[in-house]
Short mmCIF file of C-alpha atoms in Angstrom, two decimals:
data_model
loop_
_atom_site.label_atom_id
_atom_site.label_comp_id
_atom_site.label_asym_id
_atom_site.label_seq_id
_atom_site.Cartn_x
_atom_site.Cartn_y
_atom_site.Cartn_z
CA MET A 1 0.04 0.07 -0.03
CA TRP A 2 1.31 3.63 -0.64
CA ARG A 3 0.88 6.59 1.66
CA ARG A 4 2.54 10.08 1.29
CA GLU A 5 4.41 11.62 3.91
CA ARG A 6 6.27 14.05 5.17
CA THR A 7 10.21 13.40 5.33
CA GLY A 8 10.44 11.01 8.50
CA PHE A 9 9.01 7.80 9.52
CA SER A 10 7.59 6.17 12.46
CA GLY A 11 10.08 3.94 14.63
CA ASN A 12 13.61 5.40 14.52
CA SER A 13 12.97 8.33 13.20
CA SER A 14 16.07 10.40 14.41
CA HIS A 15 17.93 8.92 11.37
CA LEU A 16 15.49 10.56 9.05
CA ARG A 17 15.73 14.54 8.99
CA ARG A 18 12.84 16.43 8.43
CA ASP A 19 12.86 18.64 5.12
CA SER A 20 10.04 21.05 4.44
CA ARG A 21 11.23 21.61 0.91
CA ARG A 22 10.54 18.14 -0.32
CA THR A 23 7.75 15.48 0.25
CA ARG A 24 8.71 11.80 -0.35
CA VAL A 25 6.58 8.72 -1.37
CA VAL A 26 7.14 5.95 1.08
CA LEU A 27 6.26 2.14 0.26
CA SER A 28 4.54 0.83 3.60
CA MET A 29 5.58 -2.95 2.91
CA ALA A 30 4.79 -4.20 6.21
CA GLY A 31 2.85 -7.49 5.49
CA ILE A 32 3.51 -7.78 2.04
CA PRO A 33 4.09 -11.88 0.90
CA GLY A 34 7.02 -13.09 -1.27
CA LEU A 35 5.90 -10.46 -4.09
CA PHE A 36 7.25 -7.57 -2.00
CA LEU A 37 10.62 -8.25 -3.30
CA PHE A 38 9.76 -8.48 -7.31
CA LEU A 39 8.05 -5.30 -6.79
CA LEU A 40 11.14 -3.68 -4.94
CA LEU A 41 13.32 -5.10 -7.66
CA LEU A 42 11.21 -3.19 -10.25
CA LEU A 43 11.43 -0.18 -7.97
CA ILE A 44 15.09 -0.02 -7.89
CA CYS A 45 16.09 -1.15 -10.77
CA ALA A 46 18.84 0.55 -12.86
CA VAL A 47 17.73 3.81 -14.98
CA GLY A 48 19.07 4.53 -18.72
CA GLN A 49 20.32 0.69 -19.31
CA GLY A 50 20.16 -1.11 -22.34
CA ARG A 51 21.96 1.87 -24.41
CA PRO A 52 23.07 0.24 -27.53
CA TYR A 53 26.60 -0.57 -28.63
CA GLY A 54 28.23 2.61 -30.68
CA ALA A 55 31.20 3.70 -32.11
CA HIS A 56 31.97 5.63 -29.04
CA TRP A 57 30.16 3.31 -26.49
CA LYS A 58 31.86 3.05 -22.80
CA PRO A 59 30.92 0.90 -20.39
CA THR A 60 29.35 3.11 -17.78
CA TRP A 61 27.99 2.81 -14.32
CA PRO A 62 24.24 2.50 -14.29
CA THR A 63 22.39 4.90 -11.88
CA TYR A 64 19.89 3.49 -9.32
CA ARG A 65 16.89 4.44 -7.01
CA LEU A 66 17.94 2.96 -3.83
CA PRO A 67 16.10 1.99 -1.00
CA VAL A 68 17.24 3.09 2.80
CA VAL A 69 17.91 0.05 5.30
CA LEU A 70 17.77 1.78 8.60
CA PRO A 71 17.97 0.52 12.15
CA GLN A 72 14.97 0.23 14.31
CA SER A 73 15.99 -1.35 17.88
CA THR A 74 19.05 -2.83 19.13
CA LEU A 75 19.51 -5.59 21.94
CA SER A 76 22.82 -6.26 24.15
CA LEU A 77 23.77 -10.09 23.61
CA ALA A 78 26.02 -12.19 25.53
CA LYS A 79 29.72 -12.19 24.54
CA PRO A 80 30.27 -14.88 22.25
CA ASP A 81 32.86 -17.99 22.99
CA PHE A 82 35.07 -17.40 20.26
CA GLU A 83 36.00 -21.29 19.60
CA ALA A 84 35.05 -21.71 15.89
CA GLU A 85 38.24 -22.73 13.47
CA ALA A 86 38.50 -20.34 11.07
CA LYS A 87 37.76 -21.87 7.59
CA LEU A 88 38.95 -20.20 4.96
CA GLU A 89 36.58 -21.20 2.34
CA VAL A 90 33.12 -21.96 2.04
CA SER A 91 31.30 -24.62 0.05
CA SER A 92 27.95 -25.43 -1.13
CA SER A 93 26.17 -27.64 -3.61
CA CYS A 94 23.35 -25.12 -4.33
CA GLY A 95 24.35 -23.75 -8.28
CA PRO A 96 22.95 -21.02 -10.23
CA GLN A 97 19.69 -23.44 -11.39
CA CYS A 98 18.93 -23.97 -7.46
CA HIS A 99 19.53 -19.99 -6.78
CA LYS A 100 17.09 -19.26 -9.94
CA GLY A 101 14.37 -21.68 -8.12
CA THR A 102 14.37 -20.66 -4.69
CA PRO A 103 11.10 -18.83 -3.86
CA LEU A 104 11.62 -14.83 -3.43
CA PRO A 105 11.89 -14.26 0.18
CA THR A 106 8.99 -12.07 1.95
CA TYR A 107 9.62 -8.71 3.17
CA GLU A 108 9.94 -10.03 6.74
CA GLU A 109 12.44 -12.53 6.07
CA VAL A 110 14.54 -9.88 3.92
CA LYS A 111 14.48 -7.57 7.01
CA GLN A 112 15.55 -10.64 9.30
CA TYR A 113 18.53 -11.19 6.87
CA LEU A 114 19.60 -7.87 6.81
CA SER A 115 19.41 -7.33 10.51
CA TYR A 116 22.84 -7.84 12.05
CA GLU A 117 25.41 -8.32 14.90
CA THR A 118 28.00 -5.99 15.73
CA LEU A 119 30.89 -7.17 18.04
CA TYR A 120 33.28 -4.96 20.02
CA ALA A 121 36.60 -5.05 20.54
CA ASN A 122 35.81 -5.48 24.24
CA GLY A 123 33.94 -8.75 23.21
CA SER A 124 30.66 -7.18 23.85
CA ARG A 125 27.90 -7.55 21.21
CA THR A 126 24.48 -6.31 20.19
CA GLU A 127 21.78 -7.40 17.53
CA THR A 128 20.12 -4.78 15.29
CA GLN A 129 16.68 -5.04 13.84
CA VAL A 130 16.42 -2.82 10.65
CA GLY A 131 13.54 -1.68 8.49
CA ILE A 132 13.43 -0.95 4.67
CA TYR A 133 12.11 1.71 2.76
CA VAL A 134 12.07 2.92 -0.70
CA LEU A 135 12.11 6.44 -1.12
CA SER A 136 11.15 8.74 -4.06
CA SER A 137 12.51 11.83 -4.25
CA GLY A 138 10.71 15.29 -6.02
CA ARG A 139 14.44 16.05 -7.27
CA GLY A 140 14.13 13.15 -9.80
CA GLU A 141 17.03 11.13 -8.46
CA SER A 142 18.92 8.92 -10.92
CA SER A 143 17.75 5.96 -10.82
CA GLY A 144 26.43 -33.81 -3.51
CA LYS A 145 29.08 -35.92 -3.28
CA SER A 146 32.44 -35.60 -1.64
CA ARG A 147 34.96 -34.09 -3.87
CA ARG A 148 38.28 -33.10 -3.82
CA LYS A 149 38.09 -29.21 -4.17
CA ARG A 150 40.20 -26.81 -6.79
CA GLN A 151 39.97 -23.96 -7.14
CA ILE A 152 42.25 -23.55 -10.20
CA TYR A 153 40.88 -23.80 -13.72
CA GLY A 154 43.59 -25.23 -16.23
CA TYR A 155 46.31 -23.18 -16.84
CA ASP A 156 47.08 -21.04 -13.31
CA SER A 157 46.53 -17.70 -14.87
CA ARG A 158 47.02 -15.76 -11.52
CA PHE A 159 49.56 -13.13 -11.34
CA SER A 160 51.44 -12.16 -8.31
CA ILE A 161 52.09 -8.94 -7.63
CA PHE A 162 55.79 -7.47 -6.62
CA GLY A 163 57.35 -4.59 -5.91
CA LYS A 164 56.42 -1.34 -3.55
CA ASP A 165 55.94 0.64 -7.17
CA PHE A 166 52.81 -2.10 -7.64
CA LEU A 167 52.04 -3.02 -4.24
CA LEU A 168 51.87 0.25 -2.83
CA ASN A 169 49.76 1.97 -5.62
CA TYR A 170 46.15 1.92 -6.24
CA PRO A 171 44.11 -0.59 -6.78
CA PHE A 172 46.41 -3.06 -5.48
CA SER A 173 46.88 -1.25 -2.12
CA THR A 174 43.40 -1.67 -1.30
CA SER A 175 43.91 -5.33 -0.43
CA VAL A 176 44.67 -6.30 2.92
CA LYS A 177 45.27 -9.55 5.12
CA LEU A 178 42.91 -10.25 8.34
CA SER A 179 44.73 -12.15 11.16
CA THR A 180 42.48 -15.01 10.71
CA GLY A 181 43.97 -15.79 7.24
CA CYS A 182 41.88 -13.76 4.77
CA THR A 183 41.73 -11.00 2.47
CA GLY A 184 39.97 -7.88 2.58
CA THR A 185 39.46 -4.43 0.92
CA LEU A 186 39.51 -0.98 1.57
CA VAL A 187 36.24 0.46 1.08
CA ALA A 188 36.64 4.17 3.75
CA GLU A 189 39.22 5.53 5.42
CA LYS A 190 38.55 3.34 8.24
CA HIS A 191 36.47 0.16 6.77
CA VAL A 192 37.33 -2.92 5.43
CA LEU A 193 35.29 -5.28 3.55
CA THR A 194 35.59 -8.93 3.78
CA ALA A 195 33.56 -12.57 3.88
CA ALA A 196 31.35 -13.21 6.90
CA HIS A 197 32.88 -16.54 6.93
CA CYS A 198 36.11 -15.32 7.92
CA ILE A 199 35.39 -14.16 11.22
CA HIS A 200 31.93 -16.10 12.13
CA ASP A 201 31.25 -19.39 11.12
CA GLY A 202 27.57 -19.33 10.85
CA LYS A 203 27.34 -20.14 14.58
CA THR A 204 29.86 -18.50 16.55
CA TYR A 205 32.77 -16.36 16.13
CA VAL A 206 36.31 -17.76 15.09
CA LYS A 207 39.04 -17.78 17.04
CA GLY A 208 41.40 -14.45 17.04
CA THR A 209 38.42 -12.43 16.25
CA GLN A 210 38.09 -10.50 19.51
CA LYS A 211 41.43 -9.53 18.83
CA LEU A 212 41.32 -9.42 14.98
CA ARG A 213 43.64 -7.00 13.18
CA VAL A 214 44.10 -6.11 9.38
CA GLY A 215 47.68 -6.02 7.77
CA PHE A 216 48.99 -3.89 5.28
CA LEU A 217 51.85 -4.33 3.48
CA LYS A 218 55.12 -2.18 3.48
CA PRO A 219 58.80 -2.21 2.34
CA LYS A 220 60.44 -3.95 5.16
CA PHE A 221 63.11 -1.66 5.06
CA LYS A 222 61.79 1.78 6.71
CA ASP A 223 64.43 4.27 5.33
CA GLY A 224 63.83 3.10 2.38
CA GLY A 225 67.22 1.05 2.56
CA ARG A 226 68.86 -1.91 0.38
CA ARG A 227 66.63 -2.20 -3.32
CA ALA A 228 63.97 0.14 -2.13
CA ASN A 229 65.07 2.58 -5.39
CA ASP A 230 66.58 0.02 -7.77
CA SER A 231 63.29 -0.49 -9.80
CA SER A 232 65.38 -2.38 -12.30
CA SER A 233 66.33 -5.19 -10.02
CA ALA A 234 64.79 -8.80 -10.89
CA VAL A 235 64.82 -9.52 -7.06
CA PRO A 236 61.57 -9.31 -5.88
CA GLU A 237 61.35 -6.57 -2.91
CA LYS A 238 60.67 -8.00 0.66
CA MET A 239 57.53 -6.49 1.99
CA LYS A 240 56.11 -6.95 5.68
CA PHE A 241 53.08 -6.31 7.38
CA GLN A 242 52.08 -3.62 9.45
CA TRP A 243 48.78 -4.08 11.27
CA ILE A 244 46.02 -2.28 12.94
CA ARG A 245 43.36 -3.23 15.30
CA VAL A 246 39.53 -3.45 14.56
CA LYS A 247 37.53 -1.72 16.53
CA ARG A 248 34.11 -3.39 15.68
CA THR A 249 32.77 -5.68 13.06
CA HIS A 250 29.07 -6.36 11.49
CA VAL A 251 27.70 -9.15 10.15
CA PRO A 252 24.33 -9.68 8.76
CA LYS A 253 21.95 -11.97 10.64
CA GLY A 254 21.34 -13.55 6.88
CA TRP A 255 24.58 -15.10 7.15
CA ILE A 256 24.02 -16.79 10.91
CA LYS A 257 22.49 -20.27 11.27
CA GLY A 258 19.30 -20.23 12.52
CA ASN A 259 18.19 -16.89 10.68
CA ALA A 260 19.71 -17.64 7.23
CA ASN A 261 17.64 -19.33 4.21
CA ASP A 262 18.84 -22.68 2.95
CA ILE A 263 21.72 -20.67 0.73
CA GLY A 264 23.55 -18.76 2.94
CA MET A 265 26.34 -17.85 0.69
CA ASP A 266 24.14 -14.93 -0.21
CA TYR A 267 24.89 -13.39 2.87
CA ASP A 268 28.59 -14.03 3.25
CA TYR A 269 30.20 -10.55 3.88
CA ALA A 270 31.17 -8.34 6.60
CA LEU A 271 32.24 -4.95 7.49
CA LEU A 272 35.21 -4.11 9.75
CA GLU A 273 35.79 -0.83 11.50
CA LEU A 274 39.64 -0.04 12.38
CA LYS A 275 40.52 1.88 15.17
CA LYS A 276 42.53 4.52 13.43
CA PRO A 277 42.51 5.53 9.73
CA HIS A 278 44.57 3.49 7.50
CA LYS A 279 45.74 6.55 5.30
CA ARG A 280 45.52 5.16 2.00
CA LYS A 281 43.23 5.37 -0.98
CA PHE A 282 40.16 2.76 -0.78
CA MET A 283 37.75 1.85 -3.49
CA LYS A 284 34.07 2.73 -3.22
CA ILE A 285 31.50 0.18 -3.29
CA GLY A 286 28.91 0.06 -5.91
CA VAL A 287 25.47 -1.48 -6.75
CA SER A 288 26.73 -5.18 -9.00
CA PRO A 289 25.38 -4.52 -12.76
CA PRO A 290 24.24 -7.20 -14.78
CA SER A 291 27.05 -9.44 -15.99
CA LYS A 292 26.16 -8.77 -19.57
CA GLN A 293 26.87 -4.83 -19.00
CA LEU A 294 30.40 -5.43 -16.92
CA PRO A 295 33.34 -4.43 -19.36
CA GLY A 296 34.11 -7.78 -21.59
CA GLY A 297 31.82 -9.72 -18.96
CA ARG A 298 34.96 -9.88 -16.84
CA ILE A 299 35.79 -9.11 -12.88
CA HIS A 300 38.92 -8.48 -11.19
CA PHE A 301 40.29 -9.02 -7.72
CA SER A 302 43.50 -9.64 -5.74
CA GLY A 303 44.06 -11.50 -2.50
CA TYR A 304 46.64 -13.32 -0.50
CA ASP A 305 46.48 -16.89 -1.66
CA ASN A 306 47.51 -19.41 0.80
CA ASP A 307 49.73 -21.55 -1.73
CA ARG A 308 51.66 -18.07 -1.97
CA PRO A 309 52.74 -17.08 1.08
CA GLY A 310 53.60 -13.38 1.68
CA ASN A 311 52.17 -12.57 -2.26
CA LEU A 312 49.39 -10.31 -2.98
CA VAL A 313 47.73 -12.33 -5.98
CA TYR A 314 46.04 -10.72 -9.00
CA ARG A 315 43.49 -12.42 -11.28
CA PHE A 316 40.77 -11.85 -13.88
CA CYS A 317 37.95 -13.91 -15.40
CA ASP A 318 34.61 -14.11 -17.06
CA VAL A 319 31.45 -14.50 -15.43
CA LYS A 320 30.00 -17.51 -16.22
CA ASP A 321 26.25 -16.97 -14.85
CA GLU A 322 24.63 -15.13 -12.50
CA THR A 323 21.84 -15.08 -10.11
CA TYR A 324 20.15 -11.89 -8.44
CA ASP A 325 22.72 -12.46 -5.41
CA LEU A 326 25.89 -14.42 -6.63
CA LEU A 327 28.37 -14.07 -9.45
CA TYR A 328 29.57 -17.60 -10.55
CA GLN A 329 32.99 -17.61 -12.19
CA GLN A 330 36.30 -19.24 -12.89
CA CYS A 331 38.73 -16.94 -11.50
CA ASP A 332 41.55 -19.26 -10.15
CA ALA A 333 41.66 -18.94 -6.39
CA GLN A 334 43.05 -20.69 -3.55
CA PRO A 335 42.19 -20.31 0.20
CA GLY A 336 43.11 -17.08 1.81
CA ALA A 337 41.52 -15.05 -1.38
CA SER A 338 38.17 -15.35 0.48
CA GLY A 339 36.62 -11.88 1.25
CA SER A 340 38.68 -9.88 -1.71
CA GLY A 341 36.65 -7.34 -3.25
CA VAL A 342 35.50 -8.20 -6.81
CA TYR A 343 35.61 -5.10 -8.83
CA VAL A 344 35.26 -3.51 -12.04
CA ARG A 345 36.23 -0.41 -13.84
CA MET A 346 33.47 1.71 -15.46
CA TRP A 347 32.77 5.16 -17.07
CA LYS A 348 31.14 7.60 -14.43
CA ARG A 349 29.24 9.87 -16.67
CA GLN A 350 28.43 12.30 -13.46
CA GLN A 351 32.08 13.30 -13.15
CA GLN A 352 33.01 12.28 -16.79
CA LYS A 353 35.97 10.01 -15.36
CA TRP A 354 36.53 6.13 -15.52
CA GLU A 355 36.16 4.65 -12.14
CA ARG A 356 36.81 1.36 -10.35
CA LYS A 357 34.18 -0.04 -7.61
CA ILE A 358 33.92 -2.71 -5.65
CA ILE A 359 30.66 -4.80 -6.75
CA GLY A 360 31.19 -8.04 -4.95
CA ILE A 361 33.09 -9.99 -2.51
CA PHE A 362 34.92 -13.58 -3.04
CA SER A 363 33.34 -15.85 -1.45
CA GLY A 364 34.44 -19.33 -2.10
CA HIS A 365 33.75 -22.61 -4.20
CA GLN A 366 31.20 -24.95 -5.48
CA TRP A 367 30.70 -27.93 -7.23
CA VAL A 368 27.12 -28.21 -8.72
CA ASP A 369 25.29 -30.32 -10.90
CA VAL A 370 24.73 -28.60 -14.50
CA ASN A 371 22.47 -30.87 -16.71
CA GLY A 372 23.57 -34.16 -14.91
CA SER A 373 27.25 -33.00 -14.93
CA PRO A 374 29.26 -31.92 -12.12
CA GLN A 375 31.08 -28.52 -12.47
CA ASP A 376 32.74 -26.42 -10.22
CA PHE A 377 32.55 -22.46 -9.84
CA ASN A 378 34.20 -19.92 -7.90
CA VAL A 379 31.49 -17.75 -6.23
CA ALA A 380 31.23 -13.63 -5.40
CA VAL A 381 28.29 -12.46 -3.52
CA ARG A 382 26.79 -9.41 -5.55
CA ILE A 383 26.43 -6.49 -3.46
CA THR A 384 22.83 -5.86 -4.46
CA PRO A 385 20.76 -2.15 -4.12
CA LEU A 386 19.79 -3.74 -0.25
CA LYS A 387 23.09 -4.84 0.48
CA TYR A 388 24.39 -1.40 -0.63
CA ALA A 389 22.34 0.39 1.30
CA GLN A 390 23.03 -1.77 4.43
CA ILE A 391 27.03 -1.56 4.07
CA CYS A 392 26.92 2.12 3.23
CA TYR A 393 24.81 2.96 6.42
CA TRP A 394 27.48 0.93 8.28
CA ILE A 395 30.48 2.92 7.00
CA LYS A 396 28.52 6.44 6.66
CA GLY A 397 25.87 6.30 9.88
CA ASN A 398 23.71 8.69 7.37
CA TYR A 399 21.26 7.22 4.67
CA LEU A 400 21.44 10.84 3.03
CA ASP A 401 25.16 9.78 1.94
CA CYS A 402 24.01 6.32 0.77
CA ARG A 403 21.60 7.63 -2.24
CA GLU A 404 24.03 6.70 -5.07
CA GLY A 405 25.04 3.23 -5.64
#
């Protein structure tokens, strides 16, 4: 049902500031069944898509009418036991066709999945319930069987990145290492995006999460030292990690067992807030466009694969299939790369420049049954409009700063 309201909502209205100059149309979604998500997807679909290819065509970031995900209530929880073993990859037998055949969640289910737990450095924990709103502004905003797992497909196409001239420069400098063994990506001055399974196994937090640290590659010799200025040296320059403690973490309830649907990979993402700014250039998050709109149909990511200790490993590959929440691809990867930010570079029409954005989080590996034959994929969680609204709010703390995906 629709109703017209002034700016502001029932519930936690302090998050929505009154603005006498504008009136918004608010979609009240309480009680709407599975049809809700279908309607929501129509409302937040990209504006101006389907532009035909031409001689001067550029792959352009779509603009979206984004929903708003806001906290409604917060409860304190008992301290976790931090007894889970860290798993550097997750597996699922539910492939693309399985996902596509899954019934759409209801509004109440989506609210539950997007509610989240926050873990603080002192071990305290809270659970926050959220509300979901769709705003329309008068300003005309843009709108199986056990198998041996493998994640290398044929010839190993990964590239180890050596030398501070590359490692310390964008975009490779945005990749960081978690003390639990995974990879993360800098997405703001104090925030790191990673996979939820890197810190939580779906039941409780993994060992070491209470004292979680994020590692930044630095030259081993602080004064520049030996080989620092010898860019022609064939010997890779030695690097070391400098660590920053994590202040708090956010994990969506969709990942946590007992609340998640049967395909929990959809919510395998988490945000870490550091205790101090990292002072590096970061990569913004963006809503994942359909794979057919990606430049060359390809994605890119860099991570700290376990089979190449101490090395940052870059790769790119084609997207093979997709669902609303997941990207299926065969980028070569090994455990340790989980949590890497999946990104693409596209044209930003408003600023008239090329820009890279994180559109997903590398999650893990799947064996799936395709027409009766086993096939394996590596899987990335897509940043959908709802996930963008949630993660952006975690970062910014103000929905007004999260209106452009």
